[in-house]
Coordinates of C-alpha atoms in Angstrom, one line a residue:
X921 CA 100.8 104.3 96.9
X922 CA 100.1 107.9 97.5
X923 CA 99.9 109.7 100.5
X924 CA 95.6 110.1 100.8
X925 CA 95.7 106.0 99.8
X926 CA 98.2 105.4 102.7
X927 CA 96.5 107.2 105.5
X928 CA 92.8 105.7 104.2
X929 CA 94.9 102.0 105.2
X930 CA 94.7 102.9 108.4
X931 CA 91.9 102.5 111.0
X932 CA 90.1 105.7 112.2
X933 CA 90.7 107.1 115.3
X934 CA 89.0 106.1 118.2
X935 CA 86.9 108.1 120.4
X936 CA 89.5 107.6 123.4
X937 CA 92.1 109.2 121.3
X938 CA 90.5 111.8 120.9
X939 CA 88.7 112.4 124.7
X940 CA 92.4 111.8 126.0
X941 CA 94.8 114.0 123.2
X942 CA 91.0 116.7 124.1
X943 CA 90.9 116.6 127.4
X944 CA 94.5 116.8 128.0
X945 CA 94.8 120.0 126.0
X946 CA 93.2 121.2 128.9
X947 CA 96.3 122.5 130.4
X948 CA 97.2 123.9 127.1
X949 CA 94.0 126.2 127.6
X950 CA 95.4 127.0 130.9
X951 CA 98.5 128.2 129.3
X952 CA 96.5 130.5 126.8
X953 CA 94.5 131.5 129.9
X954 CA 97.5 132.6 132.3
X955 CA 99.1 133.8 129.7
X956 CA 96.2 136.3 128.3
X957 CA 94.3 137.3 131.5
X958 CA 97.5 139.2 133.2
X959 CA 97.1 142.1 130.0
X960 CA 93.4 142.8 130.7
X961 CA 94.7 142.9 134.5
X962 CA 97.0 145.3 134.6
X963 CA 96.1 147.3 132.1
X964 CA 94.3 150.6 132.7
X965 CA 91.4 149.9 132.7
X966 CA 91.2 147.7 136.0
X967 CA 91.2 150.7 138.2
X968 CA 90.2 148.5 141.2
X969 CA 93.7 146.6 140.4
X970 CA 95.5 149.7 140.2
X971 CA 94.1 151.4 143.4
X972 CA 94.4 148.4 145.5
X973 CA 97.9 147.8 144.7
X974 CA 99.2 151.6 145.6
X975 CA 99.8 152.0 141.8
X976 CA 102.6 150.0 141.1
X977 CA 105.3 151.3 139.1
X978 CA 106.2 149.9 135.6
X979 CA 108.9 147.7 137.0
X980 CA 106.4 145.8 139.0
X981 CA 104.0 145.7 136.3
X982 CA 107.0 144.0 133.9
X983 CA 107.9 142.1 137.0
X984 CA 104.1 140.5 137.2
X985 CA 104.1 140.0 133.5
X986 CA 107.7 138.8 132.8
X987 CA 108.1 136.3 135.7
X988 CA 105.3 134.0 134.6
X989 CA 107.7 133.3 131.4
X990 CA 110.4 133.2 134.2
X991 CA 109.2 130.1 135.9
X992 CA 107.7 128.2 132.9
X993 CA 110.8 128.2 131.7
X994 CA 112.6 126.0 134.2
X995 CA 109.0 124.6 134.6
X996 CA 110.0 123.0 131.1
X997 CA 113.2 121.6 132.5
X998 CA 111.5 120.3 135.7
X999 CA 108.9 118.3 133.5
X1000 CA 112.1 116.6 131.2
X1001 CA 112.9 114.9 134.6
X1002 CA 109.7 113.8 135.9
X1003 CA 108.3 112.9 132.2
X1004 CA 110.4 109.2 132.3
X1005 CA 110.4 108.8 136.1
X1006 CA 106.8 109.2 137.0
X1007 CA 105.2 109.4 133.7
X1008 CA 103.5 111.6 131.3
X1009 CA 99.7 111.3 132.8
X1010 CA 101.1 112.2 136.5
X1011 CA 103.4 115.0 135.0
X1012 CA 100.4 116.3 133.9
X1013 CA 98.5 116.2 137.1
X1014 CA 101.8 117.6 139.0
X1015 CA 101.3 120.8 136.4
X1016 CA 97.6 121.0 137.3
X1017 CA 98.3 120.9 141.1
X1018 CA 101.1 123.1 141.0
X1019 CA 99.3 125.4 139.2
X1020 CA 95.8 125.2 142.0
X1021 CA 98.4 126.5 144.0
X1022 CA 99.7 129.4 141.9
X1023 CA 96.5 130.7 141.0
X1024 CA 95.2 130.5 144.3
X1025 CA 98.2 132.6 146.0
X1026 CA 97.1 135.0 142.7
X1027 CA 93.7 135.0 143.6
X1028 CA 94.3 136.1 146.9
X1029 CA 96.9 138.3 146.9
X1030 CA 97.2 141.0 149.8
X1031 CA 100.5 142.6 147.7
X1032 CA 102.2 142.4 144.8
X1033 CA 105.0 140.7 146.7
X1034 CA 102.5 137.5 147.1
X1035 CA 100.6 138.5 143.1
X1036 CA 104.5 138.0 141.7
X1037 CA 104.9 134.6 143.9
X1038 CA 101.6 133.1 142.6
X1039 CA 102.8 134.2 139.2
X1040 CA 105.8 132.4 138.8
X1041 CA 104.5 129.4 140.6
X1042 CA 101.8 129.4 137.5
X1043 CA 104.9 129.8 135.6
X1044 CA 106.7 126.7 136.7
X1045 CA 103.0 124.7 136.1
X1046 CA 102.9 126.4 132.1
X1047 CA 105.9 125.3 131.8
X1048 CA 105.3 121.9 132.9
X1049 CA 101.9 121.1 130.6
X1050 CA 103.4 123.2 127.8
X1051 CA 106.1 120.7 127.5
X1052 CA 104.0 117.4 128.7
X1053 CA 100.8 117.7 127.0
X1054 CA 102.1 117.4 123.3
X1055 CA 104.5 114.7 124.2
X1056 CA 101.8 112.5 125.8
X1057 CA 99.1 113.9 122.6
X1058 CA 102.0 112.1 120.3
X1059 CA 102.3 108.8 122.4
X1060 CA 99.0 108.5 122.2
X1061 CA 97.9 109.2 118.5
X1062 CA 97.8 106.7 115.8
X1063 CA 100.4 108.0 113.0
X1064 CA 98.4 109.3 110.7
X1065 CA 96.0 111.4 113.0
X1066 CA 98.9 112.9 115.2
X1067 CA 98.9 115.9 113.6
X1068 CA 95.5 116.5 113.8
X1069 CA 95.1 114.9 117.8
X1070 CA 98.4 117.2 118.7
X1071 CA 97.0 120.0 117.1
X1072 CA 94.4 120.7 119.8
X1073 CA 98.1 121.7 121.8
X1074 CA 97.1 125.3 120.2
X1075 CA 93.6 125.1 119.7
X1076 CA 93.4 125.0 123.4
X1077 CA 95.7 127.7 123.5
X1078 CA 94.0 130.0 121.2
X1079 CA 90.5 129.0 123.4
X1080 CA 92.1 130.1 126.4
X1081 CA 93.3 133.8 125.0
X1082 CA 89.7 133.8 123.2
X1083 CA 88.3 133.1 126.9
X1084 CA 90.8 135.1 128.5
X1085 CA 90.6 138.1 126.4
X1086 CA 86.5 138.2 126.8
X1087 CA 86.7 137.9 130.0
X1088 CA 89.0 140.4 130.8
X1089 CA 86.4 142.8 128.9
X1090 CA 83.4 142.3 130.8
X1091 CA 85.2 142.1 134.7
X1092 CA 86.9 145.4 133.7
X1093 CA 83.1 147.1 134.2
X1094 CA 82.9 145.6 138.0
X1095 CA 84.0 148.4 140.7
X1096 CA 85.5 146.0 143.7
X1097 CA 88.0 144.0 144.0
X1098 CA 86.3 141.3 142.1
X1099 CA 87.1 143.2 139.4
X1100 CA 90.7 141.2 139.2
X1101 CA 90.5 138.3 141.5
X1102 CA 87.5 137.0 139.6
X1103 CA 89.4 136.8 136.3
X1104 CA 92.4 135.7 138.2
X1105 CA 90.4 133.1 140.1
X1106 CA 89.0 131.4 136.6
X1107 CA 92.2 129.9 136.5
X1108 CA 91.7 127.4 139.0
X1109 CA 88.7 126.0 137.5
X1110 CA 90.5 124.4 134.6
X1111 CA 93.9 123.2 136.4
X1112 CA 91.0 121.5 138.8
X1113 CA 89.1 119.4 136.3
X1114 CA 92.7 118.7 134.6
X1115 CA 94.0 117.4 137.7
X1116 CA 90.8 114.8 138.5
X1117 CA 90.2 114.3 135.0
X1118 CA 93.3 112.7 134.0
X1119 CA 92.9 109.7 136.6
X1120 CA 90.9 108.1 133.9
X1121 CA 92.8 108.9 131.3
X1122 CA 95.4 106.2 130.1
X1123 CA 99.0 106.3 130.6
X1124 CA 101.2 106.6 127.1
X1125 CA 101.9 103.3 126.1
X1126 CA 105.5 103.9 125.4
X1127 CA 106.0 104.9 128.7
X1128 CA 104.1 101.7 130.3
X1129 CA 106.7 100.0 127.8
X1130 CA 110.0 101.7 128.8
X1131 CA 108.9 100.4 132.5
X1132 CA 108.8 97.1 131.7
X1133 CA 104.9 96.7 131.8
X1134 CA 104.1 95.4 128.2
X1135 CA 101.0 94.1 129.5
X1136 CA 99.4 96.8 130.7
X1137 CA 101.1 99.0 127.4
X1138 CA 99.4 96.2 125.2
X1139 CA 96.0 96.6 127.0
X1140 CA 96.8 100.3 126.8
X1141 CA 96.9 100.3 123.2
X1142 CA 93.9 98.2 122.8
X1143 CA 91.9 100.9 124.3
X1144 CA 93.5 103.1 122.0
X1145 CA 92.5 101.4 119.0
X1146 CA 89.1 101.5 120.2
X1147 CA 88.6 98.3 122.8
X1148 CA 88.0 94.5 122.1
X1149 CA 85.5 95.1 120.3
X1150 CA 87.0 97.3 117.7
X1151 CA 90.9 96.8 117.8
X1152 CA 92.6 94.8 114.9
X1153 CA 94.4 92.8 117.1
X1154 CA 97.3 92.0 114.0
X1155 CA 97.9 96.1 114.2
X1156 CA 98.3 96.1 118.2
X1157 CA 100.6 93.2 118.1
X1158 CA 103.1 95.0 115.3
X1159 CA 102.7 98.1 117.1
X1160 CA 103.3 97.0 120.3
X1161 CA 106.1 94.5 119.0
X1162 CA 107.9 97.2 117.5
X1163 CA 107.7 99.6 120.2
X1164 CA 109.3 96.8 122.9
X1165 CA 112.0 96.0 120.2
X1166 CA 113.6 99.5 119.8
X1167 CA 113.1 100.6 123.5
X1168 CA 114.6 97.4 124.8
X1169 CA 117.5 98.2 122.2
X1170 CA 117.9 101.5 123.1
X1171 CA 117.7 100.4 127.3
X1172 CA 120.9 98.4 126.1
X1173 CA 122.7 100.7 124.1
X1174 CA 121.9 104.2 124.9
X1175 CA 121.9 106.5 127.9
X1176 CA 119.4 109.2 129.0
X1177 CA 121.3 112.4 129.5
X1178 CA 121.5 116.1 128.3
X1179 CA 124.5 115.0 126.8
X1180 CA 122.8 112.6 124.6
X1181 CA 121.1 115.4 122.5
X1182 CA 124.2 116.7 121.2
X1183 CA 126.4 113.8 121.2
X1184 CA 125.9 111.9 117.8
X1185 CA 125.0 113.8 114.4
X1186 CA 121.5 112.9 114.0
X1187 CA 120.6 113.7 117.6
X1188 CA 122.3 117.1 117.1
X1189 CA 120.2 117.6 114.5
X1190 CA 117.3 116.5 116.2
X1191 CA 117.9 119.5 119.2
X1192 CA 118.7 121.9 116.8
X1193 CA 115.3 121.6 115.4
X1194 CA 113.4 121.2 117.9
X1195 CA 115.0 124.2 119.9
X1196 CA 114.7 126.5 116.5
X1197 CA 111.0 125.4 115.7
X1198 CA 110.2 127.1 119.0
X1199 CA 112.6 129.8 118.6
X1200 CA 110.9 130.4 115.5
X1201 CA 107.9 130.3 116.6
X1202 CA 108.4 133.1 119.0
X1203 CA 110.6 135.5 116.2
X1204 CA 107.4 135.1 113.8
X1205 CA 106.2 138.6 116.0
X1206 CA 103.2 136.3 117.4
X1207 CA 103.6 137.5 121.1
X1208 CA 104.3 141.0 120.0
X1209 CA 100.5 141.3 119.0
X1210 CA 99.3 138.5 121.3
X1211 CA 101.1 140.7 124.6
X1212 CA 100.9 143.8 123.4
X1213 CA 98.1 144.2 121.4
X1214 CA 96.4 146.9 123.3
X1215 CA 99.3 149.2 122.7
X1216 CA 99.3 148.2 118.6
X1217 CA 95.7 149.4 119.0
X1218 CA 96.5 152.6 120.8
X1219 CA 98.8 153.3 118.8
X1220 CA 96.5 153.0 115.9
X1221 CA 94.0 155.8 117.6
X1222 CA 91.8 153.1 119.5
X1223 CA 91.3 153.6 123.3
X1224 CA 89.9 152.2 126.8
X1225 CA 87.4 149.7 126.2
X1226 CA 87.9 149.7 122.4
X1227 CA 91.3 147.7 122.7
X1228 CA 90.2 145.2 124.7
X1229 CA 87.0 144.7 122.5
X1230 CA 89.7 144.4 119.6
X1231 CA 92.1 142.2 121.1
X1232 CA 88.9 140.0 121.9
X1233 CA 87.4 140.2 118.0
X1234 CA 91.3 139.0 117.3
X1235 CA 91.2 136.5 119.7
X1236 CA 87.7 134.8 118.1
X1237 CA 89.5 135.6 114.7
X1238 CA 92.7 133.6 115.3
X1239 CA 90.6 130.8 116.6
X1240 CA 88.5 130.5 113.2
X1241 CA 92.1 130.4 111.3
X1242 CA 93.3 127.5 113.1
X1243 CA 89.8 125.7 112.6
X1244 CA 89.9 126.3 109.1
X1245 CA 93.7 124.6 108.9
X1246 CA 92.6 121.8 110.3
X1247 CA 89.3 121.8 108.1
X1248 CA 91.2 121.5 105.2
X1249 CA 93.5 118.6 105.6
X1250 CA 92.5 116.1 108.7
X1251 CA 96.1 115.7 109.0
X1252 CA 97.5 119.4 110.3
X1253 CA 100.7 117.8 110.6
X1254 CA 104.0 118.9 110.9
X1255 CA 105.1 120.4 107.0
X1256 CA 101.2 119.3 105.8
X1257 CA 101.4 120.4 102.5
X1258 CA 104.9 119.1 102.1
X1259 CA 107.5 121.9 103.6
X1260 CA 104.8 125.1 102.4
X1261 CA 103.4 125.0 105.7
X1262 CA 106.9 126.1 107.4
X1263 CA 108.4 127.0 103.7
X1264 CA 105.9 128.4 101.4
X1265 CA 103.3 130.4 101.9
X1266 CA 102.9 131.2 105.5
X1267 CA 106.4 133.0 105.6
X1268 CA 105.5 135.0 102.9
X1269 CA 102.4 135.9 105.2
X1270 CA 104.2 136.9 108.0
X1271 CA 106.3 139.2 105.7
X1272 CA 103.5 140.8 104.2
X1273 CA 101.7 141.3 107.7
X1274 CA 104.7 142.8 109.2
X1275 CA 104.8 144.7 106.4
X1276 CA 101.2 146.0 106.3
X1277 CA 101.3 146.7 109.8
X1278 CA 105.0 148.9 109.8
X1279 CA 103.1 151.0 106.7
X1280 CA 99.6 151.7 108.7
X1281 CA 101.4 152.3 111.6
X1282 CA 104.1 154.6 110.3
X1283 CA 101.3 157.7 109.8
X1284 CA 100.6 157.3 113.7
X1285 CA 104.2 157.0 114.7
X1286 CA 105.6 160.1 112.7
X1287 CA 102.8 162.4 113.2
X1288 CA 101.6 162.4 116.6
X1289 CA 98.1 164.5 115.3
X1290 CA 97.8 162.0 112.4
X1291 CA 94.0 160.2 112.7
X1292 CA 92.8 158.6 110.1
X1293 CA 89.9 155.9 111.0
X1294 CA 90.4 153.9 107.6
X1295 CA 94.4 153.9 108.1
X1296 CA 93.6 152.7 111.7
X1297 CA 91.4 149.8 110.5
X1298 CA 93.7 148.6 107.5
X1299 CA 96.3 148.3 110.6
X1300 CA 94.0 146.3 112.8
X1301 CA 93.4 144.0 109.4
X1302 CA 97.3 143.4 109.2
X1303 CA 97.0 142.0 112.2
X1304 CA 94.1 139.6 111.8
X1305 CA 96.4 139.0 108.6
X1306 CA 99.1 137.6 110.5
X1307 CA 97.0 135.9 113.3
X1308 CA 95.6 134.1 110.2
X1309 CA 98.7 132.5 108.9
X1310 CA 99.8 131.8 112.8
X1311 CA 97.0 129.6 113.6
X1312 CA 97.4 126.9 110.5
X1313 CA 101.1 127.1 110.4
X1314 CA 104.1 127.9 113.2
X1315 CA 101.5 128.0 115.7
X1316 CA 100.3 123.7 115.8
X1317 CA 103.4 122.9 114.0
X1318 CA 106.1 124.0 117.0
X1319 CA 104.4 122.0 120.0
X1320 CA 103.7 118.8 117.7
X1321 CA 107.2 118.7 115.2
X1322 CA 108.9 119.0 118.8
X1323 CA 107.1 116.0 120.2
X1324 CA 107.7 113.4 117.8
X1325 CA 111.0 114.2 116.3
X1326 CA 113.5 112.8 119.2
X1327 CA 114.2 108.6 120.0
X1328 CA 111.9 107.3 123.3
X1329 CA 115.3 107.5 125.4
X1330 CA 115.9 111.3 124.8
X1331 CA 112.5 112.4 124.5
X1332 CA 111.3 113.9 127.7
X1333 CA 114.9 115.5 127.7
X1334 CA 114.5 116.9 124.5
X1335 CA 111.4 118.2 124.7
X1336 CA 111.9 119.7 127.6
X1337 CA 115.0 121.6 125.9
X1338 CA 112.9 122.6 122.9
X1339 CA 110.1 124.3 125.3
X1340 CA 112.0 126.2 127.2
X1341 CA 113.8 127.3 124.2
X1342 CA 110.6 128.9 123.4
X1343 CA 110.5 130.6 126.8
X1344 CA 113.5 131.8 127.0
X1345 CA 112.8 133.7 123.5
X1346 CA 109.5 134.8 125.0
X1347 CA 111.2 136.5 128.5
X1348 CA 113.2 138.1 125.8
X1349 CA 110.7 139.4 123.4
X1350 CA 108.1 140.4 126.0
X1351 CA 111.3 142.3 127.3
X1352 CA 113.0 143.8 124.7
X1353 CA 109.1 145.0 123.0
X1354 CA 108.5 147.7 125.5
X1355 CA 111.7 149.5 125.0
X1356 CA 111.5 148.7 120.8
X1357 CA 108.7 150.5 121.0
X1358 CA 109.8 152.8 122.2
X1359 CA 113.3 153.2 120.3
X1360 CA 112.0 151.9 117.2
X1361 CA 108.5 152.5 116.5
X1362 CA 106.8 151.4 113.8
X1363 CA 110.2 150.2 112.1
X1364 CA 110.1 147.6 114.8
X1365 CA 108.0 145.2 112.8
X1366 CA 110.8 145.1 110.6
X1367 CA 112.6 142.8 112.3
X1368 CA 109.9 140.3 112.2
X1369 CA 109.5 140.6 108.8
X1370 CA 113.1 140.0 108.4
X1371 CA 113.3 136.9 110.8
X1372 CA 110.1 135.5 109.1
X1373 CA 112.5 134.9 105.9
X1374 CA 115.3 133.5 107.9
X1375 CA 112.5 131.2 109.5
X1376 CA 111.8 129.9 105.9
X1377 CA 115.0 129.5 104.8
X1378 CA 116.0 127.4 107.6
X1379 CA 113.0 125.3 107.7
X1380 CA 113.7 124.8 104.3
X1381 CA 117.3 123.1 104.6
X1382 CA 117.0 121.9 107.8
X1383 CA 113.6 120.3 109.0
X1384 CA 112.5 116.5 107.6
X1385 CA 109.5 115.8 106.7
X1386 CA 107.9 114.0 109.2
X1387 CA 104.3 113.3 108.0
X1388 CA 102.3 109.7 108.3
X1389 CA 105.3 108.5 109.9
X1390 CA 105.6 106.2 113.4
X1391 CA 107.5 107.8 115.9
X1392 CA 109.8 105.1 115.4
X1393 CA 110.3 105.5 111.1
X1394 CA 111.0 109.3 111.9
X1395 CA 114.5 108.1 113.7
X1396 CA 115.5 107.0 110.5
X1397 CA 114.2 110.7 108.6
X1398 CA 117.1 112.4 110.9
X1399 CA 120.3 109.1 110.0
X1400 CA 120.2 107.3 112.7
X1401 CA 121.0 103.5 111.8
X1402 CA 120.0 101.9 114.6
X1403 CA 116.2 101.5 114.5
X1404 CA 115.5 98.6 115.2
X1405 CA 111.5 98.8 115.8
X1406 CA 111.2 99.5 111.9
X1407 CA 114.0 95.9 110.9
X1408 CA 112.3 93.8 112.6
X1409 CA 111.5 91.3 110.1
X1410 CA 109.1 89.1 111.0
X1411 CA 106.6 91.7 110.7
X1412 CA 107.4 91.8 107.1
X1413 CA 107.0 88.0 106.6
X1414 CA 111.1 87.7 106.4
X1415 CA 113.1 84.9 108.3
X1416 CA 116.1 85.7 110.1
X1417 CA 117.9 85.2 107.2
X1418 CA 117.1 88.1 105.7
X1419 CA 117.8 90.3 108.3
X1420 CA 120.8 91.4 106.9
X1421 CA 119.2 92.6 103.5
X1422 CA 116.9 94.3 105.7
X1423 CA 119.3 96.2 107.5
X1424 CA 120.8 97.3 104.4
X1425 CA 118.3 99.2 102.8
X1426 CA 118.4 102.7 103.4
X1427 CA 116.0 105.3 105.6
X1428 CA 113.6 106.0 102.4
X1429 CA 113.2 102.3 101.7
X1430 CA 113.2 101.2 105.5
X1431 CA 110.1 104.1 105.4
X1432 CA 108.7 102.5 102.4
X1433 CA 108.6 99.0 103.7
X1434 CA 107.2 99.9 107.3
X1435 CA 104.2 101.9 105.5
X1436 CA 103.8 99.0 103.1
X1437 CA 103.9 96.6 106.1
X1438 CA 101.3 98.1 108.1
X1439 CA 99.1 98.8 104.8
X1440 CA 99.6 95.0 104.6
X1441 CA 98.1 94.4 108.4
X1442 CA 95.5 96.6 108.1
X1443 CA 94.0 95.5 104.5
X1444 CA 93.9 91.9 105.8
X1445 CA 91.6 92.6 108.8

């Protein structure tokens, strides 16, 4: 059976899964948000800014920018603890509170003291629903439409630079105060619905499940499959008979701990892929435009209002790329057209880009009276390039192949790990960029070309393909042999007696006769 035939087995999603994976991208638009708003802020154009904070000095500046990476990072770490003990819905609202407070104290800061305080308190929430959301997107999502539910992880994103980036180009024209604090003060709005809207959203099954209440996990996934009225009862009862089996195994037989990502092979491998999918992500060069965009543009022989026109046109432009990738398959999963989306093309993109951007650049850089308008655009167009390749490619693949690749037990802990992987690579990049710049010039986009290859390459030997697949079957894509959510055979029709024949078929066939199972389920409702 092919792939198309397998998926077309499967009910649709229902319109809770998508209202809950939606809605909860909310604080993934937050993240796109905080993260975009503080470059229109402080950059020269906010005058008001500038004037009522007595002109602060470069080091402030990098200190207001750099410490929002700062606390998301251990924001990440905070959210790996409180993901299995109070849940992945009430994680979420935690982010969404914390982060009320944080843009508040932004809002009305008196000094930049109190603006740096708010910022890293924003920090620790980013870091919180950058982690959460896509986890809970993934417990939530029938197989074959996680890709596509998880996806809206950066769609959201890419909404809130759009919004962020527009935003910050028409308060710039204000001449008070409101001129930052209203930008500044958007951010509120969205961590306030988040944080109300979630009470009606459902828990993740799997977590109900690893608490002992199968009930309400089985009534969970009933809504998820649409309600009484619409669920195939057969499907919730192998689903949720599954899940049950291999948490209650691994309650018995395995710990939760840090440790426990590095301590067997396949778990190993598991962390080392989901910390290098973020690394990657960041070492693709995507926060050198997204961060410093305005000074790619300057640089170029653009100026005042121009570069934050630009860096909004880009913003709307990334935004159509990652529409378009999800256009074309329904299923923007991890590796979706086999390993070319992490393997193929899109690295070959990123090289070209980096590329195209080092040669337009390198007239500007060299020759400080060089101006040439059609050099200029042809360097802006390197940069829609690469925003193009981003947004159907490392950009959904990091937050969703890092949700669904590691066992129920190590989840929250890996995931965690993974994400703060990826901001600890951005605290570096947004740190080490000013001064490459500077150094470097144009030969600085080199080194993204460069790591764009290595990127490939190591997807290549190193990342499974996880597409179609239950969280559960992908355990057996990284050699674990203890699934036992995807042996159980009564779901195949097999008595106890052939358990053993069961257990000794190997990960591709285990694969092959969960699919065929569920195909099985579905065709005979």
């Amino acid at each position: 059976m092919t792939d198309s035939q397998e998926v077309k087995a499967h009910p649709k999603p229902a319109l809770i899964n998508y209202v809950a994976a939606i809605f909860a991208a909310t604080g993934s638009f937050l993240f796109g948000y905080d993260s975009g708003i503080i470059g229109s802020v402080i950059s020269a154009n906010y005058d008001q800014f500038h004037l009522y904070f007595d002109h602060p000095s470069d080091a402030i500046l990098g200190a207001i920018v750099s410490v929002f990476a700062g606390g998301a990072f251990f924001g990440a770490l905070v959210a790996g603890q409180t993901a299995d003990r109070i849940g992945r819905k009430r994680t979420i609202q935690l982010g969404a509170a914390t982060a009320v407070i944080g843009c508040t104290i932004q809002t009305a800061a008196i000094n930049a003291g109190m603006l740096i305080a708010g910022r890293f308190i924003a920090g620790l929430a980013i870091g919180v629903l950058s982690m959460i959301v896509p986890m809970y997107q993934a417990e939530i999502s029938p197989p074959h439409a996680r890709g596509l539910l998880s996806g809206w992880t950066q769609m959201m994103i890419s909404w809130g630079f759009f919004a962020a980036n527009w935003i910050g180009y028409g308060t710039q024209f204000l001449t008070t105060t409101s001129q930052f604090r209203i930008p500044l003060a958007i951010q509120i709005v969205p961590a306030v619905l988040l944080l109300l809207g979630m009470f009606v959203l459902p828990y993740s099954p799997r977590w109900l499940a690893k608490q002992g209440r199968t009930e309400e996990a089985r009534q969970t996934l009933i809504r998820l499959h649409g309600g009484h009225g619409q669920a195939k009862m057969e499907a919730v009862e192998a689903e949720i008979e599954s899940m049950v089996a291999q948490i209650d195994w691994e309650r018995d037989n395995l710990k939760s701990s840090y440790r426990d990502l590095v301590n067997t092979r396949p778990n190993l491998h598991r962390t080392v892929c989901g910390c290098l999918v973020q690394a990657m992500c960041q070492w693709t060069g995507v926060n050198v435009n997204n961060y410093f965009g305005p000074t790619i543009y300057n640089a170029l022989g653009y100026s005042g209002h121009e570069t934050l026109m630009i860096n909004g046109i880009s913003g709307a432009w990334g935004l159509i790329g990652l529409a378009e990738g999800s256009r074309s398959s329904m299923d923007p999963s991890p590796l979706l057209f086999g390993k070319s989306l992490l393997v193929g093309r899109p690295p070959k993109a990123y090289v070209y880009s980096m590329a195209w951007q080092t040669g337009t650049s390198a007239p500007f850089y060299t020759d400080p009276n060089y101006h040439n308008k059609g050099t200029g655009i042809a360097g802006i167009a390197a940069v829609f390039a690469f925003s193009w390749a981003f947004s159907w490619s490392f950009g959904p693949v990091s937050w969703i192949y890092q949700s669904e690749i590691f066992p129920m037990n190590i989840r929250a802990l890996g995931t965690s790990t993974a994400t703060a992987c990826n901001w600890l690579n951005n605290v570096i990049i947004a740190q080490i960029t000013p001064y490459a710049f500077s150094s470097l010039g144009y030969k600085y986009f080199i080194v993204y070309a460069v790591t764009s290859c290595t990127n490939g390459v190591l997807c290549y030997l190193l990342f499974p393909e996880t597409k179609n697949k239950t969280l559960e079957e992908i355990a057996l894509l990284f050699g674990d042999t203890n699934n036992v959510a995807v042996l159980a055979p009564q779901e195949a029709g097999q008595g106890a007696s052939d358990a053993a024949d069961i257990k000794d078929l190997d990960a591709a066939e285990h694969i092959e006769l969960r699919s065929n199972q569920h195909n099985d389920v579905h065709s005979a409702v």
